[in-house]
Amino acid sequence: MKIKVGDKIKFLNDVGGGTVAKIIDNKNILVLNEYNFEVPVAMSEVIISQEESSYTQVSKTVEQEDLIPAEPIEKEDVFYPEPDIVDDNNDVNVYFAFVPKEANNIVNSDFDTFLINDSNYHVMYNYITNKDGHYFGTDAGVLEANTKLSLVSFKREELNDLPEFVFQFIFYKKGSCEVHSPIQQSVTVKPTKFYKENSFKENDFFEENSLIFNLLEKSAIQNDLDQLTQKDFKNIIREKELGSKRPRISTKRENKAAAAAIDEVDLHINTLIDNSKGMSNSEMLEFQMDEFRKKLDEAITNKTNKVVFIHGVGNGVLKTKLRYELSTKYKKLKFQDASFKEYGYGATMVFIK
């Protein structure tokens, strides 16, 4: 086989090879080796690489006009769902809801759960459950703006052994938007909630009264909660223990008089204001705290015996804030959990006298 410039060759009596750079004469060639040095070599000491030879032979049979150019691959655009925009709904609000399947028989009903995106942002969500320290990824995806998603259903007998619900969120919107930090929130639901019809409230998302948790509420006053010291918590526990040891009123007449001297204040935001849309979490909390201070001051002025403040369980934010203020600004007043039978864990009784 005739050697020509450009052929790939291998050395017969040495390791390696190279490319023919020049034909010196009928017996000698100049080879560019793998180190980019040109070395003279006798033609009798080299052999054309078989791989190169095969390639060369095949390539000669292919005419340029027979080559079919590859079609360009179209680049897909990133998918952004078109949001269902609601005016004046630029805050991010996500809720977790328990909706009874039998609205007229809540205390015996099974329940459906929903994740609600009440904002103009899309939400990338991760839904996890935690049972005795064992985490289980349940669902993940994108919840479009101003929509709700059915998650899972629970039988009545399962409500006494619910897991902790853990949610992670990232918010996004195409075009002009605000930057919101990723959120992680946990919800623990007390079984007693499902045995009290007043736990289920009228709402904007379902025809049925539902048990709804604001999954972004905790972060709104995180700085206030960080100011609670261990000493503050010990004082709260001590006050609760002292309150539980107070002597009971023994006679029926005294019991009736005491009952008549108890005021009840519901601090749920939907009982204090007709429409809370447009209010931030911190604004709603401050509105509730203003109502608490107002009613407590009225009770002190009127020398009311006791006041029960219904704050609900939820994430415990309002309860913690309320009790912190009692232990710091109203140090002379005693307080404890209100009747479990009537309020579950969702109310605080304050002793004025």
Coordinates of C-alpha atoms in Angstrom, one line a residue:
M1 CA 0.0 0.0 0.0
K2 CA 1.4 3.4 -1.0
I3 CA 2.2 5.7 1.8
K4 CA 1.1 9.4 1.4
V5 CA 1.1 12.6 3.5
G6 CA -1.6 12.5 6.3
D7 CA -1.5 8.7 6.8
K8 CA -1.5 7.4 10.3
I9 CA 1.3 4.9 10.8
K10 CA 2.7 2.6 13.5
F11 CA 6.4 1.8 14.0
L12 CA 7.4 -1.8 13.3
N13 CA 10.4 -1.9 15.6
D14 CA 9.4 0.6 18.2
V15 CA 6.5 1.7 20.4
G16 CA 4.1 4.3 19.1
G17 CA 3.5 5.9 15.8
G18 CA 2.4 9.2 14.2
T19 CA 1.3 11.0 11.1
V20 CA 3.2 11.2 7.8
A21 CA 4.2 14.9 7.5
K22 CA 6.4 14.6 4.4
I23 CA 7.7 12.2 1.7
I24 CA 11.5 12.7 1.8
D25 CA 12.2 10.2 -1.1
N26 CA 11.2 6.8 -2.4
K27 CA 12.6 5.1 0.8
N28 CA 12.2 7.7 3.6
I29 CA 9.4 9.8 5.2
L30 CA 9.1 12.5 7.9
V31 CA 6.8 11.4 10.7
L32 CA 5.2 13.8 13.3
N33 CA 5.1 11.7 16.4
E34 CA 2.8 11.9 19.5
Y35 CA 5.2 14.4 21.1
N36 CA 4.9 16.8 18.1
F37 CA 8.4 16.1 16.9
E38 CA 9.2 15.4 13.3
V39 CA 11.5 12.4 12.9
P40 CA 12.9 10.8 9.7
V41 CA 11.9 7.1 9.3
A42 CA 12.5 4.5 6.6
M43 CA 9.3 3.4 4.9
S44 CA 10.3 -0.2 5.5
E45 CA 10.1 0.4 9.3
V46 CA 6.5 1.6 9.4
I47 CA 3.0 0.2 8.6
I48 CA -0.2 2.1 7.9
S49 CA -2.6 1.9 10.8
Q50 CA -5.4 -0.6 9.9
E51 CA -8.1 1.6 11.6
E52 CA -7.0 4.6 9.6
S53 CA -6.8 2.6 6.4
S54 CA -10.3 1.2 6.8
Y55 CA -11.6 4.7 7.6
T56 CA -9.9 6.1 4.6
Q57 CA -11.3 3.5 2.3
V58 CA -14.8 4.0 3.5
S59 CA -14.6 7.7 3.4
K60 CA -13.6 7.7 -0.2
T61 CA -16.8 5.9 -1.1
V62 CA -19.0 8.6 0.4
E63 CA -19.7 11.5 -1.9
Q64 CA -20.1 14.9 -0.3
E65 CA -23.5 15.5 -2.0
D66 CA -24.8 12.2 -0.5
L67 CA -24.4 13.5 3.1
I68 CA -27.7 14.4 4.7
P69 CA -27.3 17.3 7.2
A70 CA -28.7 16.6 10.6
E71 CA -31.9 18.6 11.5
P72 CA -31.3 21.2 14.2
I73 CA -32.8 20.2 17.6
E74 CA -35.3 22.8 18.8
K75 CA -34.7 24.0 22.3
E76 CA -37.8 23.8 24.4
D77 CA -38.8 26.9 26.4
V78 CA -39.0 26.7 30.1
F79 CA -42.6 26.0 31.1
Y80 CA -44.3 28.7 33.2
P81 CA -48.0 28.0 33.7
E82 CA -50.2 31.1 33.2
P83 CA -51.4 32.2 36.6
D84 CA -55.0 32.9 37.5
I85 CA -54.4 36.4 38.7
V86 CA -56.5 37.9 41.5
D87 CA -56.3 41.6 42.1
D88 CA -54.7 42.7 45.4
N89 CA -53.5 39.2 46.2
N90 CA -49.7 39.8 45.9
D91 CA -48.8 38.3 49.3
V92 CA -47.9 34.6 49.5
N93 CA -50.5 32.6 51.5
V94 CA -50.6 28.8 51.7
Y95 CA -53.1 26.8 53.9
F96 CA -53.6 23.2 55.0
A97 CA -57.2 22.2 55.4
F98 CA -59.2 19.3 56.8
V99 CA -62.7 19.2 55.2
P100 CA -65.4 16.9 56.6
K101 CA -67.0 14.5 54.2
E102 CA -70.2 14.8 56.2
A103 CA -70.7 18.4 56.9
N104 CA -73.9 17.8 58.9
N105 CA -72.2 15.2 61.1
I106 CA -68.7 16.5 61.7
V107 CA -68.0 14.7 65.0
N108 CA -68.4 11.3 63.2
S109 CA -67.2 12.2 59.7
D110 CA -64.1 11.1 57.7
F111 CA -62.0 13.9 56.4
D112 CA -60.3 15.0 53.1
T113 CA -57.1 17.2 53.3
F114 CA -56.2 20.0 50.9
L115 CA -53.2 22.2 50.2
I116 CA -54.4 25.7 49.2
N117 CA -52.4 28.3 47.3
D118 CA -54.1 31.7 47.9
S119 CA -51.7 33.8 46.0
N120 CA -50.6 34.9 42.5
Y121 CA -47.4 32.9 42.8
H122 CA -46.9 29.3 41.8
V123 CA -45.7 27.1 44.6
M124 CA -43.2 24.2 44.3
Y125 CA -44.2 22.0 47.2
N126 CA -42.8 19.0 49.1
Y127 CA -45.2 17.2 51.4
I128 CA -43.7 14.9 54.1
T129 CA -45.1 13.1 57.0
N130 CA -43.3 12.3 60.3
K131 CA -44.3 9.4 62.4
D132 CA -42.2 8.8 65.6
G133 CA -39.1 10.4 63.9
H134 CA -39.5 8.5 60.7
Y135 CA -40.0 10.9 57.7
F136 CA -41.8 9.7 54.6
G137 CA -42.0 11.7 51.3
T138 CA -45.6 11.6 50.4
D139 CA -46.1 14.0 47.5
A140 CA -44.3 16.8 45.5
G141 CA -45.1 19.0 42.6
V142 CA -46.3 22.5 41.5
L143 CA -49.4 24.1 42.9
E144 CA -50.6 26.8 40.5
A145 CA -51.6 30.2 41.6
N146 CA -55.0 30.6 43.4
T147 CA -55.8 26.8 43.3
K148 CA -56.2 24.0 45.8
L149 CA -54.9 20.4 45.7
S150 CA -56.5 17.3 47.2
L151 CA -53.8 15.5 49.3
V152 CA -55.1 12.5 51.3
S153 CA -58.2 11.3 53.1
F154 CA -58.4 10.1 56.7
K155 CA -60.9 7.7 58.2
R156 CA -62.4 8.7 61.5
E157 CA -60.5 6.1 63.4
E158 CA -57.2 7.4 62.0
L159 CA -57.6 10.9 63.5
N160 CA -56.3 9.8 66.9
D161 CA -53.0 8.8 65.5
L162 CA -52.2 11.4 62.9
P163 CA -48.5 12.0 61.9
E164 CA -46.8 15.4 62.0
F165 CA -47.3 17.1 58.6
V166 CA -44.2 18.8 57.1
F167 CA -44.3 21.2 54.1
Q168 CA -41.6 22.8 52.1
F169 CA -42.3 25.6 49.6
I170 CA -40.6 27.6 46.9
F171 CA -42.5 30.5 45.3
Y172 CA -42.1 31.7 41.7
K173 CA -43.8 33.8 39.1
K174 CA -42.8 34.7 35.6
G175 CA -42.1 38.4 34.9
S176 CA -42.2 41.1 37.6
C177 CA -42.3 39.6 41.1
E178 CA -41.0 39.8 44.6
V179 CA -38.4 37.4 45.9
H180 CA -39.7 35.1 48.7
S181 CA -37.5 32.9 50.8
P182 CA -38.1 29.1 50.8
I183 CA -40.4 28.0 53.6
Q184 CA -40.5 24.9 55.8
Q185 CA -43.5 24.5 58.1
S186 CA -44.8 21.7 60.3
V187 CA -48.3 21.1 61.6
T188 CA -49.3 18.9 64.5
V189 CA -53.1 18.4 64.8
K190 CA -54.6 17.6 68.2
P191 CA -57.2 14.8 68.0
T192 CA -59.5 16.9 70.2
K193 CA -60.0 19.3 67.4
F194 CA -62.2 16.8 65.5
Y195 CA -64.6 16.4 68.4
K196 CA -65.5 20.1 68.7
E197 CA -67.7 21.6 66.0
N198 CA -66.5 25.1 66.8
S199 CA -63.0 24.0 65.5
F200 CA -64.5 24.1 62.0
K201 CA -65.0 27.6 60.6
E202 CA -66.7 29.2 57.6
N203 CA -64.1 30.0 55.0
D204 CA -63.5 31.3 51.4
F205 CA -62.3 28.0 50.0
F206 CA -65.0 25.4 50.7
E207 CA -68.7 25.3 51.1
E208 CA -68.3 23.2 54.2
N209 CA -67.0 24.6 57.5
S210 CA -63.3 23.4 57.7
L211 CA -60.3 23.2 60.0
I212 CA -57.7 25.4 58.3
F213 CA -54.1 26.1 59.2
N214 CA -52.1 29.0 57.9
L215 CA -48.7 27.4 56.9
L216 CA -46.9 30.8 56.7
E217 CA -48.1 32.2 60.0
K218 CA -45.2 31.2 62.2
S219 CA -42.5 33.1 60.4
A220 CA -44.4 36.3 60.7
I221 CA -43.5 36.8 64.4
Q222 CA -40.5 34.5 64.7
N223 CA -38.4 37.4 66.1
D224 CA -40.9 37.9 68.9
L225 CA -40.8 34.3 69.9
D226 CA -37.0 34.2 70.0
Q227 CA -37.2 36.8 72.8
L228 CA -38.9 34.2 75.1
T229 CA -36.2 33.0 77.5
Q230 CA -36.2 29.7 79.4
K231 CA -37.0 31.7 82.5
D232 CA -40.2 33.0 80.9
F233 CA -41.4 29.5 80.1
K234 CA -40.7 28.3 83.6
N235 CA -42.7 31.2 85.0
I236 CA -45.6 30.3 82.7
I237 CA -45.5 26.7 83.8
R238 CA -45.3 27.8 87.5
E239 CA -48.3 30.1 87.0
K240 CA -50.3 27.2 85.4
E241 CA -49.5 24.9 88.4
L242 CA -50.5 27.6 90.9
G243 CA -53.7 28.1 89.1
S244 CA -54.6 24.4 89.0
K245 CA -54.2 24.3 92.8
R246 CA -56.6 27.1 93.5
P247 CA -59.4 25.9 95.9
R248 CA -62.7 25.0 94.1
I249 CA -65.9 26.9 95.0
S250 CA -67.9 24.4 97.0
T251 CA -71.5 25.6 97.1
K252 CA -73.9 25.6 94.1
R253 CA -74.8 29.3 94.8
E254 CA -71.2 30.3 94.6
N255 CA -70.7 28.2 91.5
K256 CA -73.6 30.0 89.7
A257 CA -72.2 33.4 90.8
A258 CA -68.7 32.5 89.5
A259 CA -70.2 31.3 86.2
A260 CA -72.0 34.6 85.8
A261 CA -68.8 36.5 86.4
I262 CA -66.9 34.7 83.5
D263 CA -66.4 36.6 80.3
E264 CA -65.6 34.7 77.0
V265 CA -63.6 36.4 74.2
D266 CA -63.1 34.7 70.9
L267 CA -59.9 35.9 69.3
H268 CA -60.2 34.0 66.0
I269 CA -59.6 36.5 63.3
N270 CA -62.7 35.6 61.3
T271 CA -64.9 36.5 64.4
L272 CA -63.1 39.9 64.9
I273 CA -63.2 41.1 61.3
D274 CA -65.5 40.4 58.3
N275 CA -62.8 40.1 55.8
S276 CA -59.1 39.7 56.6
K277 CA -57.9 39.4 52.9
G278 CA -55.1 41.8 52.2
M279 CA -53.9 41.7 55.8
S280 CA -50.4 40.2 56.4
N281 CA -49.9 37.6 59.1
S282 CA -48.2 40.1 61.4
E283 CA -51.1 42.6 60.9
M284 CA -53.7 39.9 61.8
L285 CA -51.7 38.9 64.9
E286 CA -51.4 42.5 66.1
F287 CA -55.2 43.0 65.5
Q288 CA -55.9 39.9 67.7
M289 CA -53.5 41.2 70.4
D290 CA -55.1 44.6 70.4
E291 CA -58.5 42.9 71.0
F292 CA -57.0 40.8 73.8
R293 CA -55.5 43.9 75.6
K294 CA -58.8 45.9 75.2
K295 CA -61.0 43.1 76.6
L296 CA -58.5 42.3 79.4
D297 CA -58.4 46.0 80.5
E298 CA -62.2 46.2 80.4
A299 CA -62.4 43.1 82.6
I300 CA -60.0 44.7 85.1
T301 CA -61.9 47.9 85.1
N302 CA -65.3 46.1 85.6
K303 CA -63.8 43.8 88.2
T304 CA -64.8 40.7 86.3
N305 CA -64.0 37.5 88.1
K306 CA -62.5 35.5 85.1
V307 CA -62.0 35.9 81.4
V308 CA -61.6 33.0 78.9
F309 CA -59.6 34.0 75.8
I310 CA -60.2 31.5 72.9
H311 CA -57.1 31.6 70.8
G312 CA -57.2 28.1 69.1
V313 CA -54.4 25.7 68.9
G314 CA -53.0 26.1 65.4
N315 CA -49.2 26.6 65.5
G316 CA -49.5 28.1 69.0
V317 CA -48.3 31.6 67.9
L318 CA -51.2 33.6 69.3
K319 CA -51.3 31.5 72.5
T320 CA -47.6 32.0 73.1
K321 CA -47.7 35.7 72.4
L322 CA -50.8 36.2 74.7
R323 CA -49.2 34.3 77.6
Y324 CA -45.9 36.0 77.2
E325 CA -47.7 39.4 77.6
L326 CA -49.6 38.1 80.6
S327 CA -46.4 37.0 82.3
T328 CA -44.6 40.3 81.6
K329 CA -47.1 43.1 81.5
Y330 CA -49.8 41.7 83.8
K331 CA -47.7 39.9 86.4
K332 CA -50.3 40.2 89.1
L333 CA -52.8 38.1 87.1
K334 CA -53.0 34.3 87.3
F335 CA -53.8 32.2 84.3
Q336 CA -54.2 28.6 83.2
D337 CA -55.6 26.4 80.5
A338 CA -59.4 26.8 80.3
S339 CA -61.7 23.8 80.6
F340 CA -60.4 21.0 78.3
K341 CA -64.0 19.7 78.0
E342 CA -65.2 23.0 76.6
Y343 CA -62.2 24.3 74.7
G344 CA -59.7 21.5 74.2
Y345 CA -56.2 23.1 74.3
G346 CA -57.4 26.2 72.6
A347 CA -58.2 28.7 75.3
T348 CA -56.6 30.4 78.3
M349 CA -58.5 31.4 81.5
V350 CA -57.3 34.6 83.3
F351 CA -58.2 35.3 86.9
I352 CA -58.9 39.0 87.5
K353 CA -59.8 38.7 91.2

